[in-house]
Amino acid sequence: MSATRREVLGGLTAAAVIGKASGADVSNPIIALPKTNQIGFLPQDAKHFVWTVEELQSPHAAFAIHRADESLVFRGFTAAPADQRASAGEFVTVGDFSQLRAPGTYRVVVNGVSSHPFVIGETVYRPLLRDAVRAFRLIRANTAIDDPVTKVHHAAGHLRDGALPVDGVTRDLSGGWYNAGDFGKWVHMAALSVSHMMWLYELRPQAAFALKLDVPSTPGLPDLLAEARWGLDFMLRMQNADGSVLHKVDAEPNLPWGVLPADDTTERHAMPAGSWDVAVFVGAMVQAAGVFKPFDPAFAERCRAAALKAWTWLQAHPAVENNDPYYAGSDIAPKWLWALGAMASWDSSLLSRAAQEFDARGVVPSSWMTPQILGALTLARGPAGKARDVAIAKIAAAADTVMAQSATDAYGCNGDPAMYFWGGVENALNAANTCFMAHALGAGAKYPDGGTRVLDYVLGHNALGRAFVTGHGTVRVEHPWHWIYRDQAIAIPGWAVGGPNHATQGADQPLKILIASGTPAAKCYLDQCDSGSWASNEGQTSENAALLFAVGMRAA
């Protein structure tokens, strides 16, 4: 490409380029800077950047790494160019500077063009971890928020959640988190969120205890577990007397937009239980009973009793589907596997069954549809035996698949255009976490680099040169599709968004236009709120839980 085109398109996203670059191929924006993780790297991490080139036969590019004071610290050459036209619409070459380990702030320089700054240091992920957890505090439901740090301020809303009719009886269903850009509260999303918080505590307790959220603390609890407790309390309120668990609380099909919680007068109600809600409830409550026992034995016992009651109901009702148009599906098996793996940690008679089921089904990176890896993780940290061996092997196999897919993409995510869909960033974070879990289980020394490579993609090492989170990175999400931003013009720091989405099903009109223009899959993203790109710029609690776990596993 010409130098002129580099100057025109350098640093712009697809949203910024359309209609502005006269004579350029605005459907395929080319970011002219070296693209890398804009947050930074641990000293021991593999470190890479991507540089777009003219053609596949382009020569290796010389590059240099400079400190903030412009002093030269490293020189190298990029690898042979790779063809990324299928997913990103360009030829690229990758530079490796993994040998650079000295702490500091740096830039990559290629042909006189500098990357955005990044940091190498032991604590580079701590600020993002703090904000990713803190974001949950700012989206708590049914409570007033007055945060001096972000300036988020609003009165308590949806107070009728504390007195909602369920089967003719008034119930307190308050608490929990507003899940996404709207005001819905889902049990299964809360279960995924609290579980990732608790797993971070279990696998990286030093990071959990070091985490301070600058909010009123709960005596005797690390701030991370205090936030998990908020979600667990809501889940316990959602359990019915027979052990089943309500699916959600919201105003569906009337989803309000453009008002603060206290100003929303839409009638809200609870949706009846489904088997998958009960299954994920079991998984989270079994874990909570163990995690909270040293801090609050009485609460831990409540969680234990609730899990047993829910498990009993699940055995009698294994396939009750819900009727939710947003989070629904008939494949209950992945959720049931989470419950089975958790219960087997209490009941040794279930170990053989768990080993057989996980051996037959395997695991995949966690998602709201496929959380079985969380049950496998419980088994993998259990007593020696076949169930433990199978669980570790299946998690390692899933991590191997992640690394193989990542290797198809110079940007470290996935070279298959079909993998850029609604919530693709969450998918990437969960892929990275699969690698971090495999390493935590002792499955191999290769896995941290595999997970970090995918995490790098989320934090700026991508075709748009953008960190798909708010508040972190030089080029980052500024206009998330979220009610706080819509109503208070505040992009709460540490919130991950869905990211590039090339699927037209469910897409908003601005994104459909972008897709129809021929924009490559990895660039189909719009940082828009008011004009409505929910299909690429909305996040949700399960995604932010994946983010906090990922950066927490890298936090010193």
Coordinates of C-alpha atoms in Angstrom, one line a residue:
M1 CA 0.0 0.0 0.0
S2 CA 1.1 3.5 -0.5
A3 CA 2.6 5.8 2.2
T4 CA -0.4 8.1 1.6
R5 CA -2.8 5.3 2.3
R6 CA -0.9 4.4 5.5
E7 CA -1.2 8.0 6.7
V8 CA -4.9 8.2 5.9
L9 CA -5.8 4.9 7.6
G10 CA -3.2 4.6 10.3
G11 CA -4.9 4.2 13.7
L12 CA -8.4 4.3 12.4
T13 CA -11.0 1.6 13.0
A14 CA -13.6 0.6 10.4
A15 CA -16.1 2.9 12.1
A16 CA -13.8 5.9 11.7
V17 CA -12.7 5.1 8.2
I18 CA -16.0 4.7 6.4
G19 CA -16.8 7.8 4.4
K20 CA -13.6 9.5 5.3
A21 CA -10.8 8.1 3.3
S22 CA -11.5 9.3 -0.2
G23 CA -10.2 6.9 -2.9
A24 CA -9.2 4.3 -0.3
D25 CA -10.8 0.9 0.2
V26 CA -12.8 2.0 3.3
S27 CA -14.4 -1.5 3.6
N28 CA -11.0 -2.9 4.6
P29 CA -9.2 -0.4 7.0
I30 CA -5.5 -1.0 7.3
I31 CA -3.9 0.0 10.6
A32 CA -0.5 1.3 9.7
L33 CA 1.1 1.0 13.1
P34 CA 2.9 -2.1 14.5
K35 CA 0.1 -3.8 16.5
T36 CA 0.8 -5.4 19.9
N37 CA -0.7 -5.9 23.4
Q38 CA -1.2 -2.3 24.5
I39 CA -1.3 -3.2 28.2
G40 CA 2.0 -5.0 28.2
F41 CA 3.8 -8.2 29.1
L42 CA 5.2 -10.0 32.1
P43 CA 9.0 -10.2 31.7
Q44 CA 8.9 -14.0 31.0
D45 CA 6.1 -13.8 28.5
A46 CA 6.4 -14.4 24.8
K47 CA 6.2 -11.0 23.1
H48 CA 5.1 -10.3 19.5
F49 CA 3.8 -7.6 17.2
V50 CA 2.2 -7.6 13.8
W51 CA 3.1 -5.4 10.8
T52 CA 1.0 -5.1 7.7
V53 CA 2.9 -5.5 4.4
E54 CA 2.2 -5.0 0.7
E55 CA 2.4 -8.5 -0.5
L56 CA 3.2 -12.1 0.5
Q57 CA 6.7 -11.7 -1.2
S58 CA 7.6 -8.7 0.9
P59 CA 11.0 -8.9 2.5
H60 CA 11.5 -9.4 6.2
A61 CA 11.2 -6.1 8.0
A62 CA 13.8 -4.7 10.4
F63 CA 12.4 -3.5 13.7
A64 CA 13.7 -1.9 16.8
I65 CA 12.4 -1.6 20.4
H66 CA 12.8 1.8 22.0
R67 CA 12.3 2.9 25.6
A68 CA 10.1 5.9 26.4
D69 CA 13.3 8.1 26.4
E70 CA 13.9 6.9 22.8
S71 CA 16.9 4.8 23.7
L72 CA 17.4 1.7 21.6
V73 CA 17.2 -1.6 23.5
F74 CA 16.5 -4.3 20.9
R75 CA 16.8 -5.0 17.2
G76 CA 15.4 -7.8 15.1
F77 CA 13.7 -8.9 11.9
T78 CA 10.2 -10.0 11.3
A79 CA 9.2 -13.5 10.1
A80 CA 8.2 -14.4 6.6
P81 CA 4.9 -12.7 5.6
A82 CA 1.6 -14.6 6.2
D83 CA -1.6 -14.5 4.3
Q84 CA -4.4 -13.2 6.5
R85 CA -6.7 -12.2 3.7
A86 CA -9.4 -14.7 4.7
S87 CA -10.0 -13.2 8.2
A88 CA -8.3 -9.8 8.2
G89 CA -8.0 -8.9 4.5
E90 CA -4.3 -8.3 4.5
F91 CA -0.8 -9.7 4.4
V92 CA 1.2 -9.4 7.7
T93 CA 4.5 -10.2 9.2
V94 CA 5.2 -11.0 12.9
G95 CA 8.0 -9.7 15.0
D96 CA 9.2 -11.5 18.1
F97 CA 11.0 -9.7 20.9
S98 CA 10.5 -12.3 23.6
Q99 CA 14.1 -12.0 24.7
L100 CA 13.5 -8.5 26.0
R101 CA 12.7 -8.9 29.7
A102 CA 13.9 -5.7 31.4
P103 CA 11.1 -3.7 33.0
G104 CA 10.1 -0.5 31.4
T105 CA 7.8 1.3 28.9
Y106 CA 8.6 0.7 25.3
R107 CA 7.5 1.1 21.6
V108 CA 8.0 -1.0 18.6
V109 CA 9.4 0.9 15.6
V110 CA 9.2 -0.3 12.0
N111 CA 10.3 1.8 9.0
G112 CA 10.1 4.9 11.3
V113 CA 6.5 4.1 12.4
S114 CA 6.0 3.5 16.2
S115 CA 3.5 1.3 17.9
H116 CA 1.5 2.5 20.9
P117 CA 3.4 2.3 24.1
F118 CA 3.3 -0.9 26.3
V119 CA 4.9 -1.9 29.6
I120 CA 7.0 -4.9 30.6
G121 CA 6.8 -5.6 34.3
E122 CA 5.7 -8.0 37.0
T123 CA 2.6 -6.0 37.9
V124 CA 1.5 -5.0 34.4
Y125 CA -2.0 -6.7 34.7
R126 CA -2.9 -5.5 38.2
P127 CA -4.7 -2.3 37.1
L128 CA -6.9 -4.1 34.6
L129 CA -7.6 -6.9 37.1
R130 CA -8.7 -4.3 39.7
D131 CA -11.0 -2.5 37.2
A132 CA -12.5 -5.8 35.7
V133 CA -13.6 -6.8 39.2
R134 CA -14.6 -3.3 40.2
A135 CA -16.9 -3.1 37.2
F136 CA -19.1 -5.7 38.9
R137 CA -19.4 -3.4 41.9
L138 CA -20.6 -0.6 39.6
I139 CA -23.3 -2.8 37.9
R140 CA -24.9 -4.1 41.1
A141 CA -28.6 -4.2 40.8
N142 CA -31.2 -2.7 43.1
T143 CA -28.8 -0.6 45.0
A144 CA -27.6 3.0 44.9
I145 CA -24.2 3.7 43.4
D146 CA -22.1 6.7 44.2
D147 CA -18.5 6.0 43.1
P148 CA -16.0 8.7 43.6
V149 CA -13.5 7.1 41.3
T150 CA -15.6 6.8 38.1
K151 CA -18.3 9.3 39.0
V152 CA -21.0 6.7 38.4
H153 CA -23.9 7.9 40.4
H154 CA -27.5 6.8 40.5
A155 CA -30.3 6.0 42.9
A156 CA -31.4 2.4 43.6
G157 CA -33.7 1.1 40.9
H158 CA -36.1 -1.8 40.3
L159 CA -36.9 -1.9 44.0
R160 CA -39.9 -4.1 43.2
D161 CA -37.4 -6.9 42.7
G162 CA -37.5 -7.2 46.4
A163 CA -41.2 -8.1 46.3
L164 CA -42.0 -10.0 43.1
P165 CA -44.8 -12.5 42.8
V166 CA -43.7 -16.1 42.1
D167 CA -46.5 -18.7 42.0
G168 CA -48.7 -16.4 44.0
V169 CA -46.2 -15.8 46.7
T170 CA -44.2 -12.5 47.1
R171 CA -40.4 -13.2 47.0
D172 CA -37.3 -11.1 47.6
L173 CA -35.4 -11.5 44.3
S174 CA -33.2 -8.4 44.8
G175 CA -29.5 -8.3 44.3
G176 CA -27.2 -9.7 41.6
W177 CA -25.8 -7.8 38.7
Y178 CA -27.4 -6.2 35.6
N179 CA -26.0 -8.6 33.2
A180 CA -25.3 -6.6 30.0
G181 CA -26.4 -3.4 28.3
D182 CA -29.9 -3.8 29.7
F183 CA -31.3 -4.6 33.2
G184 CA -31.8 -8.3 33.1
K185 CA -30.5 -10.6 35.9
W186 CA -29.8 -14.3 35.0
V187 CA -28.9 -17.1 37.4
H188 CA -26.7 -18.9 34.9
M189 CA -24.7 -15.7 34.1
A190 CA -24.3 -15.1 37.9
A191 CA -23.1 -18.6 38.3
L192 CA -20.4 -18.3 35.7
S193 CA -19.3 -14.9 37.2
V194 CA -19.1 -16.1 40.8
S195 CA -17.3 -19.3 39.8
H196 CA -14.6 -17.5 37.8
M197 CA -14.1 -15.2 40.8
M198 CA -13.8 -18.1 43.1
W199 CA -11.5 -20.0 40.8
L200 CA -9.2 -17.1 40.6
Y201 CA -9.1 -17.1 44.4
E202 CA -8.4 -20.8 44.5
L203 CA -5.7 -20.8 41.8
R204 CA -4.1 -17.4 42.4
P205 CA -4.8 -16.6 46.1
Q206 CA -1.9 -14.1 46.2
A207 CA -3.5 -12.1 43.4
A208 CA -6.9 -12.2 45.1
F209 CA -5.6 -11.0 48.5
A210 CA -3.6 -8.3 46.8
L211 CA -6.6 -7.0 45.0
K212 CA -8.1 -3.8 46.5
L213 CA -11.1 -2.2 44.9
D214 CA -11.2 1.2 46.7
V215 CA -14.8 0.5 47.8
P216 CA -16.2 -0.2 51.2
S217 CA -14.8 -3.6 52.2
T218 CA -16.5 -6.6 53.9
P219 CA -14.7 -7.4 57.1
G220 CA -12.9 -10.7 57.0
L221 CA -13.3 -11.2 53.2
P222 CA -11.0 -10.4 50.3
D223 CA -12.6 -7.9 48.0
L224 CA -12.8 -10.4 45.2
L225 CA -14.8 -12.9 47.4
A226 CA -17.0 -10.1 48.7
E227 CA -18.1 -9.4 45.1
A228 CA -18.7 -13.1 44.5
R229 CA -20.7 -13.2 47.7
W230 CA -23.0 -10.5 46.3
G231 CA -23.8 -12.8 43.3
L232 CA -24.2 -15.9 45.5
D233 CA -26.7 -14.1 47.7
F234 CA -28.8 -13.3 44.7
M235 CA -28.7 -16.9 43.5
L236 CA -29.8 -18.2 46.8
R237 CA -32.8 -15.9 46.7
M238 CA -33.7 -17.4 43.3
Q239 CA -34.0 -21.0 44.7
N240 CA -37.5 -22.3 45.2
A241 CA -38.6 -24.4 48.1
D242 CA -38.5 -27.6 46.0
G243 CA -34.8 -27.0 45.1
S244 CA -35.3 -25.7 41.6
V245 CA -33.9 -22.3 40.7
L246 CA -35.7 -19.5 38.8
H247 CA -34.1 -18.6 35.5
K248 CA -34.1 -14.8 35.5
V249 CA -35.6 -11.5 36.5
D250 CA -36.3 -8.9 33.8
A251 CA -39.0 -7.1 31.9
E252 CA -38.9 -9.3 28.7
P253 CA -40.2 -8.7 26.1
N254 CA -40.1 -5.0 27.0
L255 CA -36.5 -4.2 27.4
P256 CA -36.0 -0.5 28.4
W257 CA -33.2 1.6 27.0
G258 CA -32.1 5.2 27.7
V259 CA -33.1 5.4 31.4
L260 CA -31.4 4.9 34.7
P261 CA -32.6 2.0 36.8
A262 CA -34.6 4.2 39.2
D263 CA -36.4 5.7 36.3
D264 CA -37.4 2.4 34.7
T265 CA -41.1 1.7 35.4
T266 CA -41.3 -1.3 33.2
E267 CA -43.0 -4.2 34.9
R268 CA -40.5 -6.9 35.8
H269 CA -41.1 -10.6 36.6
A270 CA -39.3 -13.8 37.2
M271 CA -39.0 -16.7 34.7
P272 CA -39.6 -20.2 35.9
A273 CA -36.9 -22.7 36.5
G274 CA -35.1 -24.8 33.9
S275 CA -32.7 -27.7 34.4
W276 CA -29.7 -25.8 33.2
D277 CA -30.3 -23.1 35.8
V278 CA -30.3 -25.7 38.5
A279 CA -27.2 -27.5 37.2
V280 CA -25.1 -24.4 37.1
F281 CA -26.5 -23.4 40.5
V282 CA -25.2 -26.7 41.9
G283 CA -21.8 -26.2 40.4
A284 CA -21.4 -22.7 41.9
M285 CA -22.8 -23.6 45.3
V286 CA -20.6 -26.6 45.7
Q287 CA -17.6 -24.5 45.0
A288 CA -18.8 -21.7 47.3
A289 CA -19.3 -24.1 50.2
G290 CA -15.6 -24.9 50.1
V291 CA -14.3 -21.4 49.4
F292 CA -16.3 -19.6 52.0
K293 CA -15.9 -22.2 54.8
P294 CA -12.8 -20.6 56.3
F295 CA -14.4 -17.1 56.2
D296 CA -18.0 -17.7 57.1
P297 CA -18.9 -21.3 58.0
A298 CA -22.6 -20.5 58.4
F299 CA -22.8 -19.1 54.9
A300 CA -20.8 -22.0 53.5
E301 CA -23.3 -24.4 55.1
R302 CA -26.2 -22.5 53.4
C303 CA -24.5 -23.0 50.1
R304 CA -23.9 -26.7 50.8
A305 CA -27.5 -27.3 51.7
A306 CA -28.8 -25.3 48.7
A307 CA -26.5 -27.4 46.4
L308 CA -27.8 -30.7 47.8
K309 CA -31.4 -29.6 47.5
A310 CA -30.9 -28.5 43.9
W311 CA -29.0 -31.7 43.0
T312 CA -31.9 -33.7 44.3
W313 CA -34.3 -31.7 42.1
L314 CA -32.1 -32.1 39.1
Q315 CA -32.0 -35.9 39.3
A316 CA -35.8 -35.9 39.1
H317 CA -36.0 -33.2 36.4
P318 CA -33.0 -33.6 34.1
A319 CA -34.4 -32.0 30.9
V320 CA -36.7 -29.1 31.8
E321 CA -36.1 -26.3 29.2
N322 CA -36.7 -22.6 29.8
N323 CA -38.5 -20.3 27.4
D324 CA -36.0 -17.5 27.2
P325 CA -35.5 -16.0 23.7
Y326 CA -32.0 -14.7 24.7
Y327 CA -30.3 -17.4 26.7
A328 CA -31.9 -20.7 25.8
G329 CA -31.2 -24.1 24.3
S330 CA -32.0 -27.7 24.6
D331 CA -28.4 -28.9 25.2
I332 CA -28.4 -29.2 29.0
A333 CA -25.6 -31.8 29.1
P334 CA -22.7 -29.2 29.4
K335 CA -24.4 -27.6 32.4
W336 CA -25.2 -31.0 33.9
L337 CA -21.5 -32.0 33.6
W338 CA -20.5 -29.0 35.6
A339 CA -22.9 -30.1 38.4
L340 CA -21.7 -33.7 38.1
G341 CA -18.1 -32.8 38.4
A342 CA -18.8 -30.6 41.4
M343 CA -21.0 -33.1 43.2
A344 CA -18.4 -35.9 42.6
S345 CA -16.0 -33.9 44.8
W346 CA -18.5 -34.6 47.7
D347 CA -19.8 -38.0 46.8
S348 CA -17.1 -40.5 45.8
S349 CA -19.7 -42.8 44.4
L350 CA -20.1 -40.3 41.5
L351 CA -16.4 -40.3 40.6
S352 CA -16.6 -43.3 38.2
R353 CA -19.7 -41.9 36.5
A354 CA -18.0 -38.5 36.2
A355 CA -14.8 -40.0 34.7
Q356 CA -16.9 -41.9 32.1
E357 CA -19.0 -38.9 31.1
F358 CA -16.0 -36.5 30.8
D359 CA -14.0 -39.1 28.9
A360 CA -16.9 -39.5 26.4
R361 CA -17.8 -35.9 26.1
G362 CA -14.6 -34.0 26.7
V363 CA -14.5 -30.3 27.5
V364 CA -14.3 -27.0 25.5
P365 CA -13.5 -23.5 26.6
S366 CA -16.2 -22.3 29.0
S367 CA -19.1 -20.2 27.8
W368 CA -22.7 -19.6 28.9
M369 CA -23.6 -22.6 26.7
T370 CA -20.7 -24.9 27.6
P371 CA -19.5 -24.5 31.2
Q372 CA -18.5 -28.1 31.7
I373 CA -14.8 -27.3 32.0
L374 CA -15.6 -25.8 35.4
G375 CA -16.8 -29.3 36.6
A376 CA -13.7 -30.8 35.1
L377 CA -11.5 -28.3 36.9
T378 CA -13.1 -29.4 40.2
L379 CA -12.3 -33.1 39.4
A380 CA -8.8 -32.2 38.3
R381 CA -8.1 -30.7 41.7
G382 CA -9.6 -33.7 43.5
P383 CA -8.2 -37.0 44.8
A384 CA -5.9 -39.0 42.6
G385 CA -7.7 -41.5 40.4
K386 CA -9.2 -42.0 37.0
A387 CA -11.6 -39.0 37.3
R388 CA -8.8 -36.7 38.1
D389 CA -6.6 -38.1 35.3
V390 CA -9.4 -37.8 32.7
A391 CA -10.2 -34.3 33.8
I392 CA -6.7 -33.1 33.4
A393 CA -6.2 -34.8 30.1
K394 CA -9.5 -33.3 28.7
I395 CA -8.6 -29.8 29.8
A396 CA -5.1 -30.2 28.3
A397 CA -6.6 -31.5 25.1
A398 CA -8.9 -28.4 24.9
A399 CA -5.9 -26.2 25.5
D400 CA -4.1 -27.9 22.7
T401 CA -7.0 -27.2 20.4
V402 CA -6.9 -23.5 21.4
M403 CA -3.2 -23.3 20.6
A404 CA -3.6 -25.0 17.3
Q405 CA -6.4 -22.6 16.3
S406 CA -4.4 -19.6 17.5
A407 CA -1.4 -20.8 15.4
T408 CA -3.6 -20.3 12.2
D409 CA -3.8 -16.6 12.9
A410 CA -0.8 -14.2 12.9
Y411 CA -2.9 -12.1 15.4
G412 CA -3.1 -15.0 17.8
C413 CA -6.9 -15.5 17.8
N414 CA -8.3 -17.6 15.0
G415 CA -7.7 -17.6 11.3
D416 CA -11.2 -18.9 10.5
P417 CA -13.6 -16.0 9.5
A418 CA -16.5 -18.0 10.9
M419 CA -15.1 -17.6 14.4
Y420 CA -15.8 -13.9 14.5
F421 CA -19.4 -13.9 15.9
W422 CA -21.4 -12.2 18.6
G423 CA -19.3 -12.4 21.8
G424 CA -16.1 -13.4 20.0
V425 CA -13.9 -11.6 22.5
E426 CA -15.5 -13.6 25.3
N427 CA -14.8 -16.7 23.3
A428 CA -11.2 -15.6 23.0
L429 CA -10.9 -14.9 26.7
N430 CA -12.3 -18.3 27.6
A431 CA -9.9 -19.9 25.1
A432 CA -7.0 -18.2 26.9
N433 CA -8.3 -19.3 30.2
T434 CA -8.4 -22.9 29.1
C435 CA -4.6 -22.7 28.6
F436 CA -4.1 -21.0 31.9
M437 CA -6.2 -23.7 33.6
A438 CA -4.2 -26.4 31.9
H439 CA -1.0 -24.9 33.2
A440 CA -2.3 -24.4 36.7
L441 CA -3.0 -28.2 36.7
G442 CA 0.6 -29.0 35.8
A443 CA -0.3 -30.2 32.3
G444 CA 2.6 -28.5 30.6
A445 CA 4.9 -25.5 30.5
K446 CA 3.8 -24.5 27.0
Y447 CA 0.3 -23.3 28.1
P448 CA 1.0 -19.9 29.5
D449 CA 2.4 -18.7 26.2
G450 CA -0.6 -20.2 24.4
G451 CA -3.0 -18.4 26.7
T452 CA -1.1 -15.1 26.6
R453 CA -1.1 -15.1 22.9
V454 CA -4.9 -15.2 22.8
L455 CA -5.1 -12.6 25.6
D456 CA -2.8 -10.4 23.6
Y457 CA -5.3 -10.4 20.8
V458 CA -8.0 -9.0 23.1
L459 CA -5.7 -6.3 24.4
G460 CA -4.6 -4.8 21.1
H461 CA -2.7 -7.4 19.1
N462 CA -5.4 -7.5 16.5
A463 CA -6.3 -6.3 13.0
L464 CA -7.9 -3.1 14.4
G465 CA -5.1 -2.3 16.8
R466 CA -7.6 -1.9 19.5
A467 CA -8.0 -3.1 23.1
F468 CA -11.5 -4.5 23.3
V469 CA -11.9 -3.2 26.9
T470 CA -12.7 0.1 28.4
G471 CA -10.2 2.3 30.2
H472 CA -7.0 0.4 29.2
G473 CA -4.8 0.7 26.2
T474 CA -4.1 3.7 24.0
V475 CA -6.8 2.8 21.4
R476 CA -9.6 1.2 23.4
V477 CA -13.4 1.0 23.7
E478 CA -14.7 4.5 24.3
H479 CA -18.5 4.1 23.6
P480 CA -19.7 0.7 25.0
W481 CA -23.3 -0.3 24.3
H482 CA -24.2 -0.2 28.0
W483 CA -26.8 1.6 30.0
I484 CA -24.2 3.4 32.2
Y485 CA -22.5 4.9 29.2
R486 CA -25.8 5.7 27.5
D487 CA -27.2 7.6 30.5
Q488 CA -24.1 9.0 32.2
A489 CA -21.5 9.1 29.4
I490 CA -19.1 7.1 31.5
A491 CA -17.3 4.1 30.1
I492 CA -16.6 2.2 33.3
P493 CA -13.0 0.9 33.2
G494 CA -12.3 -2.8 32.8
W495 CA -15.5 -3.7 30.8
A496 CA -14.9 -6.1 27.9
V497 CA -17.1 -5.9 24.8
G498 CA -18.2 -8.5 22.2
G499 CA -15.7 -7.4 19.5
P500 CA -15.6 -8.2 15.8
N501 CA -18.8 -9.9 14.6
H502 CA -19.2 -11.0 11.0
A503 CA -22.6 -12.8 11.5
T504 CA -25.6 -11.0 10.2
Q505 CA -28.1 -13.0 12.4
G506 CA -29.0 -10.8 15.3
A507 CA -26.8 -8.0 14.1
D508 CA -27.7 -4.3 14.4
Q509 CA -28.2 -2.2 11.3
P510 CA -24.9 -0.3 11.5
L511 CA -23.0 -3.6 11.8
K512 CA -25.0 -5.2 8.9
I513 CA -24.0 -2.3 6.7
L514 CA -20.4 -2.8 7.6
I515 CA -20.6 -6.6 6.9
A516 CA -22.4 -6.0 3.6
S517 CA -19.6 -3.6 2.5
G518 CA -17.2 -6.5 2.4
T519 CA -15.3 -5.7 5.6
P520 CA -13.1 -8.7 6.6
A521 CA -14.5 -10.6 9.6
A522 CA -11.8 -9.6 12.0
K523 CA -12.6 -5.9 11.4
C524 CA -16.4 -6.0 11.6
Y525 CA -16.5 -3.9 14.8
L526 CA -18.1 -0.6 15.7
D527 CA -17.3 1.4 18.8
Q528 CA -20.8 2.8 19.0
C529 CA -23.5 3.2 21.6
D530 CA -26.3 5.6 20.7
S531 CA -26.3 4.5 17.0
G532 CA -26.6 1.0 18.3
S533 CA -23.9 -1.6 17.7
W534 CA -25.0 -4.0 20.4
A535 CA -23.9 -6.9 18.3
S536 CA -20.2 -5.9 18.4
N537 CA -20.0 -3.4 21.3
E538 CA -22.0 -4.9 24.2
G539 CA -20.4 -7.0 27.0
Q540 CA -22.0 -9.2 29.6
T541 CA -21.0 -10.4 33.1
S542 CA -19.8 -13.9 32.0
E543 CA -17.4 -12.1 29.6
N544 CA -16.1 -9.8 32.2
A545 CA -15.7 -12.7 34.5
A546 CA -13.6 -14.4 31.8
L547 CA -11.5 -11.1 31.6
L548 CA -10.9 -10.9 35.3
F549 CA -9.9 -14.5 35.5
A550 CA -7.5 -14.2 32.5
V551 CA -5.7 -11.1 33.7
G552 CA -5.8 -12.4 37.3
M553 CA -4.0 -15.6 36.3
R554 CA -1.2 -13.3 34.9
A555 CA -1.2 -10.9 37.8
A556 CA 1.7 -11.1 40.2

